[in-house]
Coordinates of C-alpha atoms in Angstrom, one line a residue:
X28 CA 6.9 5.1 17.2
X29 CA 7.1 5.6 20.8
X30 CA 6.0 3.7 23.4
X31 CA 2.5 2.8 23.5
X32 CA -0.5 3.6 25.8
X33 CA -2.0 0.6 27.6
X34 CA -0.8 -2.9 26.0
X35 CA 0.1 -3.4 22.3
X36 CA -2.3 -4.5 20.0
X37 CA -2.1 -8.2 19.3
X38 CA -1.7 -9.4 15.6
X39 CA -2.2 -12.4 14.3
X40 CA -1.5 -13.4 10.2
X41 CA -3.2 -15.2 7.6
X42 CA -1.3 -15.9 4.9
X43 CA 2.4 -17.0 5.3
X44 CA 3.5 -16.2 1.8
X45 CA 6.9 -14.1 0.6
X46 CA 5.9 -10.6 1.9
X47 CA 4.9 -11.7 5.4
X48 CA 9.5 -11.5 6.0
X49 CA 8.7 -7.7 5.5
X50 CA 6.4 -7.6 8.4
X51 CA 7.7 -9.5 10.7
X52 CA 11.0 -7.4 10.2
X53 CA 9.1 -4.6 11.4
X54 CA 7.4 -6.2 14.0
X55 CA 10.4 -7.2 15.7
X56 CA 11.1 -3.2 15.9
X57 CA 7.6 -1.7 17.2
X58 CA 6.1 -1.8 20.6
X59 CA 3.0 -0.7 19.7
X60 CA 2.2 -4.1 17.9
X61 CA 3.0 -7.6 19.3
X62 CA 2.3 -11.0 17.0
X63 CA 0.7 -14.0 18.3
X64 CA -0.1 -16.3 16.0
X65 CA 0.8 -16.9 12.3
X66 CA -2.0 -19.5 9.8
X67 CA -2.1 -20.2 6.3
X68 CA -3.1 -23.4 4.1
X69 CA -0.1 -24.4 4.3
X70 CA 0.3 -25.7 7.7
X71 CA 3.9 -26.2 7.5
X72 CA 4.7 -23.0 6.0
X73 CA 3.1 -21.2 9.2
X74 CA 5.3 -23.2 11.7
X75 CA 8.4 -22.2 9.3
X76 CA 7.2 -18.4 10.1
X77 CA 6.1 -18.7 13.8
X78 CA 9.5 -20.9 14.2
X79 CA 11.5 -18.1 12.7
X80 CA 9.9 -15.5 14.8
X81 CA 10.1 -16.9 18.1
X82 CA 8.7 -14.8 20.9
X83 CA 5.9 -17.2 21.6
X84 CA 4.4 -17.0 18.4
X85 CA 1.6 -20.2 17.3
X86 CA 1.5 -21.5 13.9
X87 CA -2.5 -22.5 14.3
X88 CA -5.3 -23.2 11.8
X89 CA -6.9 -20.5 10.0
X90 CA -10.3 -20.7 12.2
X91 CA -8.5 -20.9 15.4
X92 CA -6.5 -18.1 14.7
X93 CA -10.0 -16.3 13.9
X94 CA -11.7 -17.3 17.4
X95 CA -8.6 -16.3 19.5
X96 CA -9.0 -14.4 22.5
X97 CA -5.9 -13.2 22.3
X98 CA -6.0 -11.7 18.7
X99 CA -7.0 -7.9 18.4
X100 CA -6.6 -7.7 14.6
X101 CA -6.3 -10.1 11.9
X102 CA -3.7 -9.0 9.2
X103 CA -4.9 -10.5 5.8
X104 CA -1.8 -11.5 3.7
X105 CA -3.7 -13.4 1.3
X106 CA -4.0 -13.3 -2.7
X107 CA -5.9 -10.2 -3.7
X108 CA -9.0 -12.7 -4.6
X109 CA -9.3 -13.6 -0.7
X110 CA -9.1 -10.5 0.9
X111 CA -12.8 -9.6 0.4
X112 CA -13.9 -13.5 2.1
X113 CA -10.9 -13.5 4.8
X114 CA -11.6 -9.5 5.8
X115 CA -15.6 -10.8 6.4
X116 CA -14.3 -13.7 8.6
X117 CA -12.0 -12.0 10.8
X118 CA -14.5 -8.9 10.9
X119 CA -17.6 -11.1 11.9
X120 CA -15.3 -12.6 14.3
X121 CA -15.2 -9.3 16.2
X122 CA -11.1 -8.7 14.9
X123 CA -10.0 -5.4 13.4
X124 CA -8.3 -5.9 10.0
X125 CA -5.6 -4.8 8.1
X126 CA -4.9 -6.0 4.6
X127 CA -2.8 -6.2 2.1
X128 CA -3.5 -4.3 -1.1
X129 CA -5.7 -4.0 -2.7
X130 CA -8.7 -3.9 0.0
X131 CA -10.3 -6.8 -2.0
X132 CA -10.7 -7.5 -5.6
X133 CA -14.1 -5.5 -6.9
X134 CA -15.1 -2.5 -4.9
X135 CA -18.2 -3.9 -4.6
X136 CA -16.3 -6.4 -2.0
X137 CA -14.9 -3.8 -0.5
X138 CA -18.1 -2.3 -0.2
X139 CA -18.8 -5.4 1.7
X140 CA -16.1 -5.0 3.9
X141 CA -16.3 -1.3 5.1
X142 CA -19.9 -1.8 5.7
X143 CA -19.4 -5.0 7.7
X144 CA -16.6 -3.7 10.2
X145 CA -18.9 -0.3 10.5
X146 CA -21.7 -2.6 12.2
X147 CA -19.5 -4.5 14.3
X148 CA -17.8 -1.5 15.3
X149 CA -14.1 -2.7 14.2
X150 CA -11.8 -0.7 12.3
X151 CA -10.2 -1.6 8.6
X152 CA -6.6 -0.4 7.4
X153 CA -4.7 -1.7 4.6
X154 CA -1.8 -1.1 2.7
X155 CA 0.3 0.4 1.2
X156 CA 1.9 2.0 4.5
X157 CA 4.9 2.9 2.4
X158 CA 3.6 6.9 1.9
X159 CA 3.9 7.4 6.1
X160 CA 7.7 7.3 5.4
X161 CA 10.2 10.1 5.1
X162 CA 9.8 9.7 1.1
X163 CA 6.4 10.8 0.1
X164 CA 6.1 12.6 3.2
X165 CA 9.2 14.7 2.8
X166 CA 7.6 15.4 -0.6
X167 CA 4.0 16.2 0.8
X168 CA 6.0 18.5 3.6
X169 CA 7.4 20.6 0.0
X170 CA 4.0 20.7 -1.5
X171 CA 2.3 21.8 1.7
X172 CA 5.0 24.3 2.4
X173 CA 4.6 26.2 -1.0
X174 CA 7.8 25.1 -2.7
X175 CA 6.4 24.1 -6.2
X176 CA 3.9 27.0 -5.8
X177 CA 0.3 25.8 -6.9
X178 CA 0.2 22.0 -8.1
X179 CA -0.8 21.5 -11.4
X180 CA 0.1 18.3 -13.0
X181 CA 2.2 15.2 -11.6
X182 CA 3.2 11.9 -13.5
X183 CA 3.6 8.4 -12.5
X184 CA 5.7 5.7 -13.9
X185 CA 6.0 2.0 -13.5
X186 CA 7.4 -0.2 -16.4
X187 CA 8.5 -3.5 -15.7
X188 CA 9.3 -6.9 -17.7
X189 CA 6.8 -8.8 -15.6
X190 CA 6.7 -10.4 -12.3
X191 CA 6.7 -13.7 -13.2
X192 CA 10.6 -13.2 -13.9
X193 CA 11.5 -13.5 -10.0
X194 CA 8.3 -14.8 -8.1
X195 CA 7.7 -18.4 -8.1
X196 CA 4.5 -18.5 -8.2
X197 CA 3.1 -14.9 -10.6
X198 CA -0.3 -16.8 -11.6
X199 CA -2.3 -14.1 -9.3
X200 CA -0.5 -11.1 -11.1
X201 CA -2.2 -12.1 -14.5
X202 CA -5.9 -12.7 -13.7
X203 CA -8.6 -10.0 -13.1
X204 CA -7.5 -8.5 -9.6
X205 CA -4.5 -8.5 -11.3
X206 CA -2.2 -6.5 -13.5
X207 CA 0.5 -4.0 -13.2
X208 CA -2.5 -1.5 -12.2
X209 CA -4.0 -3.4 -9.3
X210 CA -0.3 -4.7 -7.7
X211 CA 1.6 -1.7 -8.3
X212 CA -1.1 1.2 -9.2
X213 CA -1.4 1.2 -5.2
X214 CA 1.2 2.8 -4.1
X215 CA 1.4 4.9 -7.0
X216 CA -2.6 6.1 -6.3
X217 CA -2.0 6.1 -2.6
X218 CA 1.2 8.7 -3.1
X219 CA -0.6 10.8 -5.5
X220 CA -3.8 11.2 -3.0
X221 CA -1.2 11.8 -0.3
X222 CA 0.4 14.4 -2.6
X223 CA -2.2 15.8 -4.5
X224 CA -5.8 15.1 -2.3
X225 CA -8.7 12.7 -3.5
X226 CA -9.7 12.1 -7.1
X227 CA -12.7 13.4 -8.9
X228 CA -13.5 11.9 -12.6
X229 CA -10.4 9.4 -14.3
X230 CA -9.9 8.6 -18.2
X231 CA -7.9 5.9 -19.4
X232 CA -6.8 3.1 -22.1
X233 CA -4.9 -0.1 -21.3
X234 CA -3.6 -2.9 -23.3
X235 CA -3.0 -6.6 -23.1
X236 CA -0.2 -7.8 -25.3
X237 CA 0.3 -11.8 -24.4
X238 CA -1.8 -14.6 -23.8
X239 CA 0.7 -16.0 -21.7
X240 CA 4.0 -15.9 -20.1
X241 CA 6.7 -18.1 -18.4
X242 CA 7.8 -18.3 -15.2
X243 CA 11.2 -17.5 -14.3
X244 CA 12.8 -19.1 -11.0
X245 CA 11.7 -21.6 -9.0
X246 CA 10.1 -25.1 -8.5
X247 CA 8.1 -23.9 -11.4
X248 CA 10.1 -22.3 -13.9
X249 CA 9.6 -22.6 -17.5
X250 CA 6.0 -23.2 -16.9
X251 CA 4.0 -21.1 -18.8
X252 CA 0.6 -19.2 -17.4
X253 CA -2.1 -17.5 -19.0
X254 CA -3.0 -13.8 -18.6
X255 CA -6.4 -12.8 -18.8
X256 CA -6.4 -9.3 -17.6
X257 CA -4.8 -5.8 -18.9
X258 CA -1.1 -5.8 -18.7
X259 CA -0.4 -2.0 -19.7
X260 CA -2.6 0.6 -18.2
X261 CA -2.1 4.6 -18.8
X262 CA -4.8 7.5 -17.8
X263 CA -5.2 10.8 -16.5
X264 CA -6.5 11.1 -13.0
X265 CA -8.5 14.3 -12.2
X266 CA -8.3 15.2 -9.0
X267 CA -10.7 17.6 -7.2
X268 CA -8.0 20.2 -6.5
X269 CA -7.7 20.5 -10.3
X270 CA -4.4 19.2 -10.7
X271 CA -3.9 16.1 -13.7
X272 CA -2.0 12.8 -12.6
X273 CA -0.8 11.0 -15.8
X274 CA -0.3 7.4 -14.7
X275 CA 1.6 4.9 -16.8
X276 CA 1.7 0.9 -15.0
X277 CA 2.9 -1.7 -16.9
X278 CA 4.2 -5.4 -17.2
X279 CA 4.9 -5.3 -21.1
X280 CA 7.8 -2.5 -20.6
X281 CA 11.8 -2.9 -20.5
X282 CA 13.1 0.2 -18.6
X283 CA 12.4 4.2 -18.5
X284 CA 14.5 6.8 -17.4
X285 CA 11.3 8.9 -15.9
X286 CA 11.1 9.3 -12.1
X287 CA 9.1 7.1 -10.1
X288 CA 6.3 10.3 -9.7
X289 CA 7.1 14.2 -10.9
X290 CA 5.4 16.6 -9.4
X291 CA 5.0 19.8 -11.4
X292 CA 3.7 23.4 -9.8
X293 CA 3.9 26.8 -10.9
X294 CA 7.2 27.7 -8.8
X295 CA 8.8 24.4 -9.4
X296 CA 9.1 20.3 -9.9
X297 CA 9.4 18.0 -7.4
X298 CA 11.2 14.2 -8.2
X299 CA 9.4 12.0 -5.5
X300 CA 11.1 8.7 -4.3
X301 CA 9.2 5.4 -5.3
X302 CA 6.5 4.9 -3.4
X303 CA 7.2 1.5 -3.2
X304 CA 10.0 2.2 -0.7
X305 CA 10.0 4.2 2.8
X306 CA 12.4 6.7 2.0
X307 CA 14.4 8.0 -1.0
X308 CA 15.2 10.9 -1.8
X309 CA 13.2 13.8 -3.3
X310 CA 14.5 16.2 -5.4
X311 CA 13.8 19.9 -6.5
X312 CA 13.9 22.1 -9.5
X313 CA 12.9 25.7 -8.6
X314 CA 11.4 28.4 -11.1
X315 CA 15.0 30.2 -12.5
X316 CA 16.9 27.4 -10.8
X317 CA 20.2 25.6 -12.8
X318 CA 19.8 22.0 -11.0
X319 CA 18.3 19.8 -8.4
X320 CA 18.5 19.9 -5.1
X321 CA 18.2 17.0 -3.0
X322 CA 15.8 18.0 0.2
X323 CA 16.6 17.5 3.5
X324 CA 14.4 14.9 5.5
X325 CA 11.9 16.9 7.1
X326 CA 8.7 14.8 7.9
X327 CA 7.9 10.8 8.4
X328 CA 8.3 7.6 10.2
X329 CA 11.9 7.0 10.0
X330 CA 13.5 3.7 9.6
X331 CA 10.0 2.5 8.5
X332 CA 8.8 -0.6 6.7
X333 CA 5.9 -2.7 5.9
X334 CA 3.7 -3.2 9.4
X335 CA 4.0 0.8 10.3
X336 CA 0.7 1.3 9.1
X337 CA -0.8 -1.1 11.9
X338 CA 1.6 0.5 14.6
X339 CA -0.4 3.8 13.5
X340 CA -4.1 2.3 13.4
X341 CA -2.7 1.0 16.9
X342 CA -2.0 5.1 17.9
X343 CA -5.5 5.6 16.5
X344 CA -7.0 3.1 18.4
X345 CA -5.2 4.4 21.6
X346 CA -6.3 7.9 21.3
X347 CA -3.5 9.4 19.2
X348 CA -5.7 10.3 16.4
X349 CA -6.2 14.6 15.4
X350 CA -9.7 13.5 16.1
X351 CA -12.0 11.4 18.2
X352 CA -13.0 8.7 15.0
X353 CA -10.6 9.9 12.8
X354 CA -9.2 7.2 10.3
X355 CA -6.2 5.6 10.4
X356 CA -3.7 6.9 7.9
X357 CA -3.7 3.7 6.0
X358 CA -7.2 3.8 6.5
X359 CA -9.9 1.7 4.5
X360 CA -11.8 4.6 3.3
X361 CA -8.4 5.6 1.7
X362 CA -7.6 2.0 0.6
X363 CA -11.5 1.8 -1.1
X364 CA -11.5 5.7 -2.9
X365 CA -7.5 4.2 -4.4
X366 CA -9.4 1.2 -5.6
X367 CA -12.3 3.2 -6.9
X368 CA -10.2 5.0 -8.8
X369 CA -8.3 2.2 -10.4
X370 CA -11.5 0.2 -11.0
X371 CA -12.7 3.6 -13.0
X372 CA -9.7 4.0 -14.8
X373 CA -10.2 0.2 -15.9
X374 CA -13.4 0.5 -17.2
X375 CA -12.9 3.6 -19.1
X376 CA -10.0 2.4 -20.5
X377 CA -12.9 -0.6 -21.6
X378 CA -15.0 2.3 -22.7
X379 CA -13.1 5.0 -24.2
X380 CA -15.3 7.7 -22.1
X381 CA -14.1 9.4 -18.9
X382 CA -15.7 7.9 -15.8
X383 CA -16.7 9.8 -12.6
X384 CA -14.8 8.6 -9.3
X385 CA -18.2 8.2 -6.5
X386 CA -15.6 7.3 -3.8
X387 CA -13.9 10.3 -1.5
X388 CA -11.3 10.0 0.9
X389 CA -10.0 13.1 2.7
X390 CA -6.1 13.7 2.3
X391 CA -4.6 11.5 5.1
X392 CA -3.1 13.4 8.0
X393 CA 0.6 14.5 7.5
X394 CA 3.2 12.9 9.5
X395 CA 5.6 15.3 10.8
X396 CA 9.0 14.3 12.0
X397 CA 8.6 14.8 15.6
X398 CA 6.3 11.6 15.5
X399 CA 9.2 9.6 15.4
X400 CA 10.1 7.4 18.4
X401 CA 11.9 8.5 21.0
X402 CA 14.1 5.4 20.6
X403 CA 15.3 5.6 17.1
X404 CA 17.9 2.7 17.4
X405 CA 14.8 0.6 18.4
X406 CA 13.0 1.4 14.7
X407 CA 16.9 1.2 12.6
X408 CA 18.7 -1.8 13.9

């Protein structure tokens, strides 16, 4: 991503759990982010990860890392029930945050949040980050350039067994702030605002098929945990351009041979990667066309990974934004409308009626290919 203007902007981590090896991969790549100190709980696991890392990094307590000079923004790797109360600390601490998703479990917490780092003048990101690589934004670059012709319908697809096969500890996948809607329905929601723009009214229905279920691998495996929350979720997503999103998340399915997202216009279909990955693929079918053809990579961070979004609320922060204020891409407004509209397909689902999305986002900023750093073996070691 370049180098950056003025010094990088200094992380530090709560939350020391599996997917912090993702960003620290990352961080090891881009200049315009530098970590500085790593907490969690568990002290011992946050001197395994600022041991790993090296570079001067501190494993501290959680409220030292919170009144640290040296800490420009706090990113929250905590269980989806913590985000809300960790995003308030670092916030009223005078740090900018950037969260895991989802922004926090209700959006009435997240309500909380955006209105919290508005009066303390801080700014909120939060993934996913994964649509800012050359996948979805290859696929955007299609849809923008007229190659489908006018959207009118996409579908979304993610079937799965369950986590609790592979993680060690799934408890937090089965409880409300849970379910295959709110871990995976991010990126999924994310890609399809990306793709499509913002969401207007969403109807749905959802299903919860087994009490319980039994972990996998582990220290804990063969323990059984309960689930209290929706395990299969479908709906329609309306979004104000017109075009209808059918969305299909579940952890109660095998296997399906549909593409991650479809994209369907009136001059073609477009097979985007999963947006649970940086890059992938997409694929087109044109109006009086005998077979796909794979697109060339024409827009994107390449090389990208998890922590690219905070190298790009770091560009914004430095000036690099379209606009004077403008949002990161990863922004919070984005990461609240996502979990507006997966809160409102939730509760219709509950209520069998459609439900009106309140929330609006504007379509992130595209990111062409020429954003990519000038030192690309620094971003694909």
């Amino acid at each position: 991503m370049g180098k950056p203007v003025g010094n990088p902007l200094r992380i530090g981590i709560i939350g020391c759990g599996k997917i912090v090896g993702q960003y620290l991969d990352s961080f090891r790549r881009l200049e315009d982010v530098r970590l500085v100190a790593v907490a969690d709980l568990d002290a011992a696991r946050a001197g395994a990860v600022a041991e790993e890392y090296g570079q001067g990094v501190r494993a501290v307590a959680v409220d030292a890392l919170l009144a640290a000079d040296d800490v420009d923004l706090v990113l929250n790797l905590t269980v989806p029930a913590a985000h809300a109360e960790v995003a308030l600390k670092a916030i009223a601490a005078g740090k900018h945050v950037y969260g895991e998703k989802p922004l926090a479990a209700t959006t009435q917490e997240a309500r909380e949040v955006l209105d919290a780092a508005r009066e303390a003048g801080v700014v909120v990101g939060c993934a996913p980050d994964t649509v800012l690589g050359t996948g979805i934004q290859t696929a955007r670059k299609a849809i923008d350039d007229g190659l489908i012709g006018a959207p009118v319908a996409a579908m979304a697809t993610m079937v799965t067994p369950g986590h609790e096969r592979w993680h060690p500890n799934p408890d937090f996948y089965y409880v409300p702030g849970g379910g295959p809607l709110l871990d995976m329905g991010p990126y999924y929601v994310t890609a399809l605002v990306t793709l499509l723009g913002p969401v207007a009214s969403v109807i749905g229905a959802a299903s919860h098929t087994r009490a319980e279920r039994t972990i996998g691998s582990g220290p804990r495996a063969g323990e059984t945990i309960p689930v209290t929350t929706d395990t299969h979720v479908t709906g329609v997503l309306v979004h104000e351009s017109g075009a209808l999103s059918t969305l299909v998340m579940s952890f109660d399915a095998v296997a399906t041979h549909s593409a991650n997202i479809e994209v369907h216009g009136s001059l073609g279909t477009l097979a985007v990667p999963d947006p649970n990955h940086f890059d992938g693929d997409t694929r087109l079918f044109r109006l009086g066309g005998s077979e796909w053809e794979t697109l060339p990579v024409s827009a994107g961070y390449t090389g990208s990974g998890r922590g690219y979004g905070i190298a790009d609320l770091a560009r914004t922060l430095a000036g690099h934004a379209a606009a004077p204020g403008e949002e990161p891409r990863a922004g919070g407004i984005l990461a609240y409308h996502v979990l507006d509209v997966m809160e409102s397909l939730l509760a219709s689902a509950h209520t069998g009626a459609s439900a009106a999305v309140t929330s609006r986002a504007e379509r992130p900023r595209a990111v062409a290919l020429e954003e990519v750093a000038a030192e690309p073996s620094r971003l694909t070691a």
